[in-house]
Tab-separated table of C-alpha atoms in Angstrom:
chain	number	residue	atom	x	y	z
A	1	GLU	CA	10.835	-8.779	138.030
A	2	ASP	CA	13.997	-10.792	137.457
A	3	GLN	CA	13.709	-14.462	138.282
A	4	VAL	CA	17.488	-14.840	138.325
A	5	THR	CA	20.002	-12.353	139.716
A	6	GLN	CA	23.732	-12.718	139.236
A	7	SER	CA	26.376	-10.856	141.219
A	8	PRO	CA	28.706	-9.188	140.861
A	9	GLU	CA	28.088	-7.794	137.373
A	10	ALA	CA	31.819	-7.680	136.776
A	11	LEU	CA	34.778	-9.173	138.613
A	12	ARG	CA	38.469	-8.602	138.087
A	13	LEU	CA	40.900	-11.088	139.595
A	14	GLN	CA	44.619	-11.469	139.528
A	15	GLU	CA	45.829	-14.805	138.247
A	16	GLY	CA	45.704	-17.287	141.129
A	17	GLU	CA	43.240	-15.220	143.197
A	18	SER	CA	40.276	-17.482	143.990
A	19	SER	CA	36.732	-16.113	144.223
A	20	SER	CA	33.039	-16.964	143.806
A	21	LEU	CA	30.224	-15.847	141.546
A	22	ASN	CA	26.668	-15.819	142.878
A	23	CYS	CA	23.351	-16.707	141.252
A	24	SER	CA	20.193	-16.219	143.297
A	25	TYR	CA	16.745	-17.200	142.039
A	26	THR	CA	13.075	-16.846	142.945
A	27	VAL	CA	11.633	-19.624	140.799
A	28	SER	CA	9.449	-22.083	142.684
A	29	GLY	CA	9.756	-25.779	142.034
A	30	LEU	CA	13.204	-25.584	140.493
A	31	ARG	CA	13.803	-28.330	137.959
A	32	GLY	CA	17.454	-27.515	137.353
A	33	LEU	CA	20.077	-24.783	137.498
A	34	PHE	CA	22.534	-24.368	134.650
A	35	TRP	CA	25.881	-22.598	134.358
A	36	TYR	CA	27.264	-21.521	130.994
A	37	ARG	CA	30.440	-19.768	129.902
A	38	GLN	CA	30.231	-17.232	127.073
A	39	ASP	CA	33.199	-15.745	125.239
A	40	PRO	CA	32.748	-12.428	123.368
A	41	GLY	CA	30.847	-12.853	120.118
A	42	LYS	CA	30.203	-16.566	120.686
A	43	GLY	CA	27.388	-18.769	121.876
A	44	PRO	CA	27.203	-19.950	125.500
A	45	GLU	CA	29.116	-23.116	126.317
A	46	PHE	CA	27.490	-25.508	128.779
A	47	LEU	CA	29.370	-26.085	132.039
A	48	PHE	CA	27.142	-27.659	134.713
A	49	THR	CA	23.628	-28.699	135.650
A	50	LEU	CA	22.577	-28.890	139.312
A	51	TYR	CA	19.257	-30.387	140.359
A	52	SER	CA	18.980	-30.390	144.136
A	53	ALA	CA	20.213	-28.463	147.163
A	54	GLY	CA	23.544	-29.731	148.395
A	55	GLU	CA	24.661	-30.930	144.980
A	56	GLU	CA	28.163	-29.995	143.796
A	57	LYS	CA	29.932	-30.424	140.469
A	58	GLU	CA	33.525	-29.726	139.446
A	59	LYS	CA	35.406	-29.185	136.233
A	60	GLU	CA	39.053	-28.187	136.283
A	61	ARG	CA	39.244	-24.917	138.279
A	62	LEU	CA	35.456	-24.504	138.497
A	63	LYS	CA	33.123	-25.849	141.165
A	64	ALA	CA	29.384	-25.220	141.228
A	65	THR	CA	27.219	-25.586	144.326
A	66	LEU	CA	23.482	-25.252	144.911
A	67	THR	CA	21.333	-24.259	147.894
A	68	LYS	CA	17.580	-23.753	148.049
A	69	LYS	CA	17.802	-20.137	146.897
A	70	GLU	CA	21.165	-19.673	145.224
A	71	SER	CA	24.120	-21.207	143.470
A	72	PHE	CA	27.791	-20.370	143.620
A	73	LEU	CA	30.430	-20.846	140.974
A	74	HIS	CA	33.768	-21.080	142.735
A	75	ILE	CA	36.882	-20.393	140.707
A	76	THR	CA	40.093	-21.705	142.227
A	77	ALA	CA	43.441	-20.234	141.151
A	78	PRO	CA	42.026	-18.728	137.952
A	79	LYS	CA	44.072	-18.218	134.804
A	80	PRO	CA	43.671	-15.549	132.119
A	81	GLU	CA	41.946	-18.103	129.861
A	82	ASP	CA	39.114	-18.268	132.410
A	83	SER	CA	38.155	-14.724	131.424
A	84	ALA	CA	34.604	-14.801	130.043
A	85	THR	CA	31.022	-13.997	130.955
A	86	TYR	CA	29.434	-16.659	133.136
A	87	LEU	CA	25.687	-17.118	132.739
A	88	CYS	CA	23.308	-18.760	135.170
A	89	ALA	CA	19.893	-20.098	134.125
A	90	VAL	CA	17.135	-21.766	136.109
A	91	GLN	CA	14.528	-24.134	134.764
A	92	ALA	CA	10.973	-23.738	135.979
A	93	PRO	CA	8.270	-26.401	135.817
A	94	GLY	CA	6.134	-26.492	132.715
A	95	SER	CA	2.708	-24.874	133.053
A	96	ARG	CA	-0.751	-26.232	132.214
A	97	GLY	CA	0.359	-29.641	131.107
A	98	SER	CA	3.264	-28.408	129.015
A	99	THR	CA	6.416	-30.438	129.329
A	100	LEU	CA	8.519	-27.411	128.577
A	101	GLY	CA	10.729	-26.448	131.477
A	102	ARG	CA	11.655	-23.031	130.200
A	103	LEU	CA	14.933	-21.393	131.185
A	104	TYR	CA	15.230	-18.001	132.864
A	105	PHE	CA	18.650	-16.436	132.393
A	106	GLY	CA	20.502	-13.987	134.590
A	107	ARG	CA	22.425	-11.077	133.086
A	108	GLY	CA	25.773	-12.724	133.662
A	109	THR	CA	29.010	-11.963	135.507
A	110	GLN	CA	31.867	-10.704	133.365
A	111	LEU	CA	35.076	-12.177	134.743
A	112	THR	CA	38.485	-10.777	133.851
A	113	VAL	CA	41.632	-12.529	135.062
A	114	TRP	CA	44.839	-10.601	134.569
A	115	PRO	CA	48.362	-12.029	134.722
B	1	ASP	CA	31.160	-33.717	114.592
B	2	GLY	CA	27.743	-33.187	116.157
B	3	GLY	CA	26.656	-29.663	116.835
B	4	ILE	CA	24.554	-26.651	116.036
B	5	THR	CA	25.334	-24.328	113.151
B	6	GLN	CA	23.976	-20.856	112.588
B	7	SER	CA	24.342	-18.755	109.485
B	8	PRO	CA	25.240	-16.189	108.573
B	9	LYS	CA	27.570	-14.958	111.303
B	10	TYR	CA	26.657	-11.335	110.460
B	11	LEU	CA	23.478	-10.148	108.766
B	12	PHE	CA	22.485	-6.685	107.648
B	13	ARG	CA	18.886	-5.625	107.311
B	14	LYS	CA	17.485	-2.665	105.449
B	15	GLU	CA	14.353	-0.820	106.500
B	16	GLY	CA	11.185	-2.731	105.643
B	17	GLN	CA	13.059	-5.911	104.816
B	18	ASN	CA	12.430	-9.405	106.158
B	19	VAL	CA	15.527	-11.484	106.872
B	20	THR	CA	15.895	-15.157	107.782
B	21	LEU	CA	18.433	-16.616	110.192
B	22	SER	CA	19.368	-20.245	109.733
B	23	CYS	CA	19.762	-22.824	112.521
B	24	GLU	CA	20.670	-26.462	111.845
B	25	GLN	CA	21.499	-29.252	114.317
B	26	ASN	CA	22.725	-32.803	113.786
B	27	LEU	CA	22.366	-33.875	117.427
B	28	ASN	CA	19.033	-35.613	116.821
B	29	HIS	CA	17.433	-33.266	119.347
B	30	ASP	CA	13.652	-32.879	119.421
B	31	ALA	CA	13.504	-29.403	120.974
B	32	MET	CA	14.880	-26.197	119.497
B	33	TYR	CA	14.861	-22.599	120.705
B	34	TRP	CA	15.586	-19.051	119.581
B	35	TYR	CA	16.907	-16.422	121.993
B	36	ARG	CA	17.795	-12.791	121.636
B	37	GLN	CA	20.727	-11.288	123.569
B	38	ASP	CA	21.118	-7.548	124.106
B	39	PRO	CA	23.970	-5.875	126.025
B	40	GLY	CA	23.368	-5.884	129.772
B	41	GLN	CA	20.335	-8.157	129.545
B	42	GLY	CA	19.777	-11.847	130.010
B	43	LEU	CA	18.867	-14.085	127.116
B	44	ARG	CA	15.208	-13.687	126.178
B	45	LEU	CA	13.157	-16.462	124.573
B	46	ILE	CA	11.622	-15.653	121.178
B	47	TYR	CA	10.157	-18.976	120.011
B	48	TYR	CA	10.570	-22.641	120.846
B	49	SER	CA	9.639	-25.932	119.249
B	50	GLN	CA	9.257	-29.188	121.136
B	51	ILE	CA	8.707	-31.332	118.055
B	52	VAL	CA	8.529	-31.123	114.270
B	53	ASN	CA	5.580	-29.117	112.886
B	54	ASP	CA	4.897	-27.530	116.273
B	55	PHE	CA	6.168	-24.309	117.840
B	56	GLN	CA	5.111	-21.814	120.494
B	57	LYS	CA	5.749	-18.147	121.222
B	58	GLY	CA	8.193	-17.166	123.909
B	59	ASP	CA	8.361	-13.866	125.771
B	60	ILE	CA	9.219	-11.581	122.841
B	61	ALA	CA	7.699	-13.190	119.719
B	62	GLU	CA	6.242	-10.005	118.196
B	63	GLY	CA	7.912	-9.188	114.882
B	64	TYR	CA	9.364	-12.691	114.479
B	65	SER	CA	8.202	-15.900	112.807
B	66	VAL	CA	9.519	-19.465	112.683
B	67	SER	CA	8.898	-22.806	111.017
B	68	ARG	CA	9.822	-26.365	111.969
B	69	GLU	CA	9.359	-28.547	108.911
B	70	LYS	CA	12.365	-30.766	109.630
B	71	LYS	CA	13.779	-32.041	112.893
B	72	GLU	CA	17.204	-30.618	112.046
B	73	SER	CA	16.151	-27.104	111.087
B	74	PHE	CA	14.484	-24.174	112.883
B	75	PRO	CA	14.814	-20.952	110.847
B	76	LEU	CA	13.882	-17.595	112.348
B	77	THR	CA	12.508	-14.747	110.217
B	78	VAL	CA	12.871	-11.216	111.509
B	79	THR	CA	10.052	-9.278	109.870
B	80	SER	CA	9.741	-5.589	109.129
B	81	ALA	CA	7.350	-5.392	112.082
B	82	GLN	CA	10.285	-5.851	114.460
B	83	LYS	CA	11.280	-2.233	115.035
B	84	ASN	CA	14.430	-2.858	117.052
B	85	PRO	CA	16.039	-5.938	115.522
B	86	THR	CA	19.694	-5.133	116.236
B	87	ALA	CA	20.871	-7.903	118.590
B	88	PHE	CA	22.802	-11.152	118.889
B	89	TYR	CA	20.545	-14.108	118.044
B	90	LEU	CA	21.213	-17.516	119.548
B	91	CYS	CA	19.735	-20.843	118.566
B	92	ALA	CA	19.744	-23.760	121.002
B	93	SER	CA	18.583	-27.346	121.070
B	94	SER	CA	17.961	-30.044	123.664
B	95	MET	CA	17.173	-33.742	123.580
B	96	THR	CA	13.702	-33.013	124.879
B	97	SER	CA	12.149	-29.831	126.214
B	98	GLY	CA	13.314	-30.477	129.775
B	99	GLU	CA	16.936	-31.327	129.093
B	100	THR	CA	20.137	-29.297	128.939
B	101	GLN	CA	20.164	-26.770	126.118
B	102	TYR	CA	23.194	-26.477	123.835
B	103	PHE	CA	23.832	-23.319	121.870
B	104	GLY	CA	25.012	-22.443	118.400
B	105	PRO	CA	27.638	-19.777	117.654
B	106	GLY	CA	25.093	-17.003	117.101
B	107	THR	CA	24.168	-14.503	114.380
B	108	ARG	CA	24.643	-10.781	114.855
B	109	LEU	CA	21.940	-8.766	113.106
B	110	LEU	CA	22.608	-5.142	112.260
B	111	VAL	CA	20.337	-2.557	110.667
B	112	LEU	CA	21.584	-0.417	107.784
């Protein structure tokens, strides 16, 4: 059973057309929620960490928000260079005394922005 | 420049062969991780290490082995026991095991 579900799987936007990507999770005791951007054939690039419901973070045209069960990545007036796969990951508490807060990744949303 | 390097970028494996993927970081991070990425799936954890000379299995450790003899290095060996090794392999590190993970550029492994 997936701990993290991202939707939609793919999204095509015209340049300037704002939209949102969703990340819902079932992990209990969330320690943090992470957003990454991944270009084809490259490693994920860190964007944001959110720790508590109500928290928001912004970077250029991107804004991430967090509720108790989901996070949204809002993209305002996107440009073609925003085209990438956006990955969401949640960090669960460590188990049995372990300090490791392992990450569970969603399958990603592939965003295409056309001119 | 601080960062994570992975080599090679592409690696070809023959049947029955063991191959080793390199991961080096100069961020002074204690924790390091190996993930496997397949099309249409989320990243899956293979092995992780919270400190030098210590490592633990992740969700899909069968057919893989690691070592952590130096803080900077966390090589992954894909053994002949791994029957479906074709994938994109990503190495990551974090200051400690609970902090933000940063990723390397990845190694694509292909089977001849």
